Amino acid sequence: MSDFTKISMKTPLVEMDGDEMTRIIWKMIKDILLSPYLELKTEYYDLGLENRDLTNDQVTVDSAQATRKYGVAVKCATITPNSARMEEYHLREMWKSPNATIRAILDGTVFRTPILVKGIVPFLPTWKKPITIARHAYGDIYKSTETAVPAGAKAELLVTKKDGSEEKFLIHDFETPGIIQGMHNIDKSIESFARSCFNFALDCKQDLWFATKDTISKKYDHRFKDIFQKIYEEEYEEKFADNDIEYFYTLIDDAVARVIRSEGGYIWACKNYDGDVMSDMIATAFGSLAMMTSVLVAPDGAYEYEAAHGTVQRHYYKHLKGEPTSTNSVATIFAWSGALRKRGELDELPELIGFADKLEQATLQTIENGTMTGDLAAMSTLPNVKKVGTEEFLLAVNETLKTLL
Ligand code: NAP
Ligand code: MG
């Protein structure tokens, strides 16, 4: 490769390093698959738990702000501290999930897409193309208030307006004990969600489906439907027509039936809870969480690419003991390729876009030629499967990549 001129970049990528096994993989990907070919330009933020603790989590906030400034970030999986981690890392505080902090600053929508590869067959034989789930990441039951109600109680919704006037709505007269829940959403957040979905659909030239239960929830879910429709008509209808794609609204139960019968190849926008449930269904039905990309798209056009899985703690402890590991790096490789491609598009660097395409192609080709990590080897229907270790897999991808470049 001595005659290979390294591809240069213009704007730095915001690089968010992380924890455990994925941190090990992160460095290997840079050393084996990126640095030999790119004059890699990044602004580095260490979101590893030690450094988050050391900086009072300021590093997470800084990395999100840098993402707004530069427009594209790539993030390694990170530990969300719980009480076990408090002890393990002697933390000063139980820091919030970095993903939640970043999402709150970028106000984004999360898009998750399965990576399809020959030999890993979806549980639904009709699915030929990936189905992307777009999950609204604000409000509803995730920010709700709920309580148990005793017999004889009357529960009401009370809205106190700015001028002090009140409006009351009866929830239920309880003859016997029961439960109630109050939840909310904000028009502005739903509008951001809608724009992120429409922009993403234009980006990947795929149809957008959106579904709620507006026939039953005539005010709440209906507001989602109305906001999507208004923004579509005012800002996107023409662009969709120009790109030969469509926006389509239906009831959530109808959507589920259509998704199962479909052959894939579209984006399915879901309210917060629907997206939480459906993304696990989609990931599992397509094969595995280790083969799922995830990108946070902000309404102002910032992108943050990551893997959908966690830090693979169990493998990391094997690695620390010096035992061989076979951890799947595909989703993390695709986080890098996604970020590099987006940077290439924004900076008009066709060579960088080409490299991102080839890196993905090399990864899939390596697996389709039979070389893969243990998780995939256990599922693959290919005849000659060779299970390899974590680093061995990346070295094999590099051999394929050399033939493509
Ligand atoms: P996980 O890291 O996703 O791993 C759960 C299990 O799934 C693993 O033990 C492994 O199964 C399998 N797996 C996941 N990714 C794999 C890969 N790339 N290759 C092979 N197998 C893979 O979830 P976790 O162990 O529950 O969580 C670990 C840490 O990750 C937690 O501290 C959590 O806070 C954090 N987390 C971070 C993110 C994020 O940053 N986006 C997301 C989720 C969780 P086997 O052990 O059976 O091989
Ligand atoms: Mg979930």
PDB file of C-alpha atoms in Angstrom, residues 19-20 49 52-53 78-98 311 313 317:
ATOM      1  CA  ASP A  19     -15.927   2.218  27.688  1.00  0.00           C
ATOM      2  CA  GLU A  20     -14.981  -1.433  28.096  1.00  0.00           C
ATOM      3  CA  LEU A  49     -16.475   6.747  32.667  1.00  0.00           C
ATOM      4  CA  ARG A  52     -16.662  11.738  32.863  1.00  0.00           C
ATOM      5  CA  ASP A  53     -16.209  11.427  36.620  1.00  0.00           C
ATOM      6  CA  THR A  78     -20.531   4.138  27.111  1.00  0.00           C
ATOM      7  CA  ILE A  79     -21.437   2.851  30.548  1.00  0.00           C
ATOM      8  CA  THR A  80     -24.574   4.291  32.096  1.00  0.00           C
ATOM      9  CA  PRO A  81     -23.666   4.202  35.789  1.00  0.00           C
ATOM     10  CA  ASN A  82     -25.773   2.226  38.270  1.00  0.00           C
ATOM     11  CA  SER A  83     -24.968   1.368  41.886  1.00  0.00           C
ATOM     12  CA  ALA A  84     -22.623  -1.477  40.871  1.00  0.00           C
ATOM     13  CA  ARG A  85     -20.655   0.934  38.665  1.00  0.00           C
ATOM     14  CA  MET A  86     -20.520   3.498  41.498  1.00  0.00           C
ATOM     15  CA  GLU A  87     -18.471   0.977  43.473  1.00  0.00           C
ATOM     16  CA  GLU A  88     -16.496  -0.409  40.561  1.00  0.00           C
ATOM     17  CA  TYR A  89     -15.277   3.036  39.433  1.00  0.00           C
ATOM     18  CA  HIS A  90     -15.460   4.835  42.817  1.00  0.00           C
ATOM     19  CA  LEU A  91     -17.656   7.486  41.217  1.00  0.00           C
ATOM     20  CA  ARG A  92     -18.379  10.822  42.823  1.00  0.00           C
ATOM     21  CA  GLU A  93     -21.916  10.837  41.432  1.00  0.00           C
ATOM     22  CA  MET A  94     -24.227   8.534  39.530  1.00  0.00           C
ATOM     23  CA  TRP A  95     -23.787  10.407  36.255  1.00  0.00           C
ATOM     24  CA  LYS A  96     -26.681  10.437  33.821  1.00  0.00           C
ATOM     25  CA  SER A  97     -26.644   8.358  30.651  1.00  0.00           C
ATOM     26  CA  PRO A  98     -24.381  10.192  28.151  1.00  0.00           C
ATOM     27  CA  THR A 311     -20.112  -1.819  25.979  1.00  0.00           C
ATOM     28  CA  GLN A 313     -19.076  -5.904  29.566  1.00  0.00           C
ATOM     29  CA  TYR A 317     -13.824  -8.996  31.563  1.00  0.00           C
TER      30      TYR A 317
END
